[in-house]
XYZ file of C-alpha atoms in Angstrom:
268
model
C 121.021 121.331 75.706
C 116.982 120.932 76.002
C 115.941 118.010 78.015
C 114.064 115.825 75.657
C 110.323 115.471 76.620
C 108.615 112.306 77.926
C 107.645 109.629 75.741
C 104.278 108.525 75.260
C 104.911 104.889 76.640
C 106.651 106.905 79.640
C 103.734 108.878 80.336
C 101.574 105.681 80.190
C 103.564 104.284 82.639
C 103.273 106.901 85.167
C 100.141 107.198 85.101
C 99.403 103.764 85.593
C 101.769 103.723 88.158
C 99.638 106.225 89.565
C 96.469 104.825 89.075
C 97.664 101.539 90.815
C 99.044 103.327 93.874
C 96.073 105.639 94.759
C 95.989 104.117 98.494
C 99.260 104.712 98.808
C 100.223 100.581 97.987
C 103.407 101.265 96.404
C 105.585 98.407 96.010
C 109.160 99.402 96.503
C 107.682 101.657 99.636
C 110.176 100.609 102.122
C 113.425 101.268 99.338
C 112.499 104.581 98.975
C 111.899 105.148 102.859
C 115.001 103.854 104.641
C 117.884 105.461 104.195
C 120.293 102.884 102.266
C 123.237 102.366 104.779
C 121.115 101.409 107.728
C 120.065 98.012 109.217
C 116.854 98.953 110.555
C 114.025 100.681 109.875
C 114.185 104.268 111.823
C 110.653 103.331 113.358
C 111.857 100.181 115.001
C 113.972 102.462 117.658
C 111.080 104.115 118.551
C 108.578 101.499 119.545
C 108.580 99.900 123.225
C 108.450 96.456 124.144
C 105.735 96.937 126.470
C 103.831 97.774 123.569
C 103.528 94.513 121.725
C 104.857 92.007 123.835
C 102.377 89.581 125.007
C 99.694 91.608 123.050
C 96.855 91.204 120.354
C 98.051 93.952 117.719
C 97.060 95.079 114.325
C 99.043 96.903 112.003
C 96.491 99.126 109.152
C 98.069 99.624 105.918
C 101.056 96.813 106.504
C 102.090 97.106 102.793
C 104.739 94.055 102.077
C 104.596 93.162 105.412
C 108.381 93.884 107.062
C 107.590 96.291 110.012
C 105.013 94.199 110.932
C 107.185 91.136 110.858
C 110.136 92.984 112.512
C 107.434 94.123 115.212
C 106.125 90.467 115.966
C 109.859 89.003 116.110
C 111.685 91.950 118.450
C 109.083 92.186 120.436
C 107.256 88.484 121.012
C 103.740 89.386 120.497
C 100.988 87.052 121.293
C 99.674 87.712 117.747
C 100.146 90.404 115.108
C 97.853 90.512 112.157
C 98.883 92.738 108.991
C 95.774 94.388 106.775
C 95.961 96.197 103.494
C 93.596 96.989 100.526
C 96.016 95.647 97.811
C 95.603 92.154 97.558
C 99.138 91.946 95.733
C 100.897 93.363 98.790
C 99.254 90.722 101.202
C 100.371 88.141 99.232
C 103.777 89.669 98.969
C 103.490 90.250 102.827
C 102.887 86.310 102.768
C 105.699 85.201 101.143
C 108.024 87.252 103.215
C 106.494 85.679 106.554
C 106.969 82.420 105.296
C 110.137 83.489 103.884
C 111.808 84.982 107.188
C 110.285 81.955 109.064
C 111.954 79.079 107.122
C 115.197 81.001 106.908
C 116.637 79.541 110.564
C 115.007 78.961 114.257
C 116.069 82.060 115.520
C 115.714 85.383 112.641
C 117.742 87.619 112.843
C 116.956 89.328 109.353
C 114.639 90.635 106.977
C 115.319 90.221 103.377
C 113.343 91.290 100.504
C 111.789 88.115 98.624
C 111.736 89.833 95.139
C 114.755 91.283 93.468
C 112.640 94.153 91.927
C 110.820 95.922 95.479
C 114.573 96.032 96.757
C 115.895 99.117 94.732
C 119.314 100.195 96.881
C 117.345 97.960 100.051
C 114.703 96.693 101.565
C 116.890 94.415 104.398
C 115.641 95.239 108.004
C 118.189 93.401 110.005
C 117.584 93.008 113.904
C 120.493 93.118 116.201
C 122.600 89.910 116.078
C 122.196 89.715 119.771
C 118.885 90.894 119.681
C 116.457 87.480 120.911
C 113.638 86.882 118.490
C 110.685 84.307 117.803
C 111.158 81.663 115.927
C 109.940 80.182 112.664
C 107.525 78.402 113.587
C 106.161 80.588 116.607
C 106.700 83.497 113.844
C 103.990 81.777 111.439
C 101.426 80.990 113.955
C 101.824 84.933 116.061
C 101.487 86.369 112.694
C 98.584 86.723 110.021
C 97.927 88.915 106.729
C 94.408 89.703 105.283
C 93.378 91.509 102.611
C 90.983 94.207 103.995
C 89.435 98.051 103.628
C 89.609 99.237 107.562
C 86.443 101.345 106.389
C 84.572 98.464 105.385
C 82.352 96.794 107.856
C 82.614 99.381 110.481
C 79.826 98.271 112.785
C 78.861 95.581 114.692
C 82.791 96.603 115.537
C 84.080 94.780 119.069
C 87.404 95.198 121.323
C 90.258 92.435 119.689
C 93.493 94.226 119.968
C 95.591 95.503 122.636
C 98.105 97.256 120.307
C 96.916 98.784 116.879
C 99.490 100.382 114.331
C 98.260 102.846 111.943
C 101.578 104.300 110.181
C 101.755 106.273 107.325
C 98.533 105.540 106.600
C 96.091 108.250 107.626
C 96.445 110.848 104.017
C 95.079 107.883 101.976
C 92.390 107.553 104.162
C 91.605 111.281 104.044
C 92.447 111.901 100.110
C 89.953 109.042 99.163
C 87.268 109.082 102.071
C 87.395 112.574 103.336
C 86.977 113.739 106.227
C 83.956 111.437 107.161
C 86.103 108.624 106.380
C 88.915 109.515 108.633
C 86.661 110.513 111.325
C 84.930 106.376 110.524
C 88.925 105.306 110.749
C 89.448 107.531 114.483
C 86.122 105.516 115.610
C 87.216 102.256 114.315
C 90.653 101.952 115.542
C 88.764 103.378 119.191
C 86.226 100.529 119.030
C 88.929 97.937 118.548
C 91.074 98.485 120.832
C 90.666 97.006 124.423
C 90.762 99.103 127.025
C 93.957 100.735 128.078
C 94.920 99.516 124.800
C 97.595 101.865 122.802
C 97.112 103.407 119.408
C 100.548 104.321 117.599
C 99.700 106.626 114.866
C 102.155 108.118 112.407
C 100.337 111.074 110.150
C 101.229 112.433 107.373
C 102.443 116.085 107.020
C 99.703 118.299 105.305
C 102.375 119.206 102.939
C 102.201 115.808 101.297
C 98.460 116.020 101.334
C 99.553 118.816 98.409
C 102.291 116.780 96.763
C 99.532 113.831 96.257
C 96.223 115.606 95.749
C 96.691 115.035 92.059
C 96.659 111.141 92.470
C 93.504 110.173 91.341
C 90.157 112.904 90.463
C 88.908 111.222 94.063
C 91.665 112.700 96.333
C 91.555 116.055 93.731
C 87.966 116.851 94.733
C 88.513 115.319 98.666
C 91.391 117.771 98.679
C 89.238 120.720 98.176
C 87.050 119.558 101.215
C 89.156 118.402 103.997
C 89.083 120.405 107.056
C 90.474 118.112 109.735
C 93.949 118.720 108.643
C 96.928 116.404 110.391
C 97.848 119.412 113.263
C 93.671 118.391 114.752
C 94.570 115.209 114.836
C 95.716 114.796 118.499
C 92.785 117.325 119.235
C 89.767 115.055 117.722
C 91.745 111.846 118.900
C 91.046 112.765 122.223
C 88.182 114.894 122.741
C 86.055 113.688 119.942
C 87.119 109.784 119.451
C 87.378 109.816 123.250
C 90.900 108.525 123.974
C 92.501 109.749 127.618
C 96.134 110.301 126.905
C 98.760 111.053 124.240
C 102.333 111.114 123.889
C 104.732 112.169 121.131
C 107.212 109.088 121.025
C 109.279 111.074 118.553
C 109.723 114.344 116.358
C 113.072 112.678 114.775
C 113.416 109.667 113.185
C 117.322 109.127 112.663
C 117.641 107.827 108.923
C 114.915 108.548 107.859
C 115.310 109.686 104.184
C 113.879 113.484 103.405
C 109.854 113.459 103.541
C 109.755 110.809 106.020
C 111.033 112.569 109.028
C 107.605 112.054 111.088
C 106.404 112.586 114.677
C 105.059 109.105 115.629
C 101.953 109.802 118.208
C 100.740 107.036 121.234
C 96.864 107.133 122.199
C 96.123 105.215 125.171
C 92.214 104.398 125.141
């Protein structure tokens, strides 16, 4: 039997859907991620304490908000501030933080705070006997801003000892270019303190192909980009100027297919 064709309203909606995500701001992001049965993000078991704790960190492209949270709590930083371009997310991201915070002294899990981004699951549990912050510490270590990263690049001074830049990196590239990721390499370099750590989670060039078609932007930035994701560690070090890399992982245990990532660490 022939598979009936798409309806007009469902082709509007897909293409809005489209049109609203071309950053890469989707809203049920971390549902279609994280593999269902788990009770924390696949990322979390990768990052080190001596990353974050006690640290000034900034996470690029913090979407609603729950790795960043989860970050701030397992790890006690000294402050942890969240930026993305979608005003909607940030405020989503808000509501979380002041969510998680008022749930009990002592969180011990993330929950989603609207029933329609939490398709299967959003919940990012910490360990029951895992110590976290507390509410109130939780609201004042942690901050969300609406922001472009490429926007006011210079005068551009050290503020962070930790900055996270996950799954963030295509978006940059499919609507900037290569000049804007090279502006992003710079930025993140210039933030960061010194012996300060960048963890950086690129994208696969494959799903540079999968998206090109998002918006005419990233179709004609496509076409153009040359710095593709394998330079990355190559520019990042003898271009942007930081001394040392490490591959923290090339498996990410539950993470669903397409999300399986190396997760890189440049120390400035």
């Amino acid at each position: 039997m022939a598979l009936e064709a798409p309806s007009k309203d469902e082709n509007k909606k897909r293409r809005r859907l489209k049109e609203n995500s071309v950053y890469g701001n989707y809203k049920s992001y971390y549902g279609y991620r994280v593999d269902h049965s788990l009770s924390e993000e696949p990322r979390m078991k990768v990052m080190k304490k001596e990353w974050f704790e006690d640290k000034d960190c900034l996470d690029i492209g913090c979407n609603q908000g729950f790795m960043t949270i989860s970050i701030a709590m397992k790890f006690f930083c000294r402050s942890m501030v969240g930026i993305d371009i979608d005003q909607n997310l940030v405020e989503r991201a808000k509501r979380n933080l002041q969510r998680i915070a008022a749930t009990k002294s002592a969180i011990t899990s993330l929950e989603p705070c609207e029933a329609e981004s939490s398709k299967g699951t959003e919940s990012l549990e910490l360990s029951k006997d895992q110590p976290t912050l507390k509410g109130t510490d939780l609201i004042e270590s942690v901050k969300f801003r609406k922001e472009n990263v490429l926007e006011k690049l210079q005068p551009c001074s050290p503020e962070y000892d930790t900055i996270l830049c996950l799954s963030v990196t295509k978006w940059i590239h499919l609507n900037w270019g290569d000049s804007g990721l090279i502006a992003l390499f710079a930025k993140m370099w210039h933030l960061l303190r010194p012996g300060g750590i960048l963890v950086l989670e690129p994208q696969p060039w494959v799903s540079y192909q999968r998206k090109r078609r998002v918006s005419e932007r990233a179709a004609a930035n496509f076409k153009d980009i040359l710095m593709k994701p394998c330079y990355f560690p190559e520019i990042l070090l003898d271009k942007i100027g930081f001394r040392h890399m490490e591959n923290a992982t090339n498996n990410l245990q539950g993470s669903v297919v397409g999300f399986n990532r190396p997760i890189f660490v440049f120390r400035k």
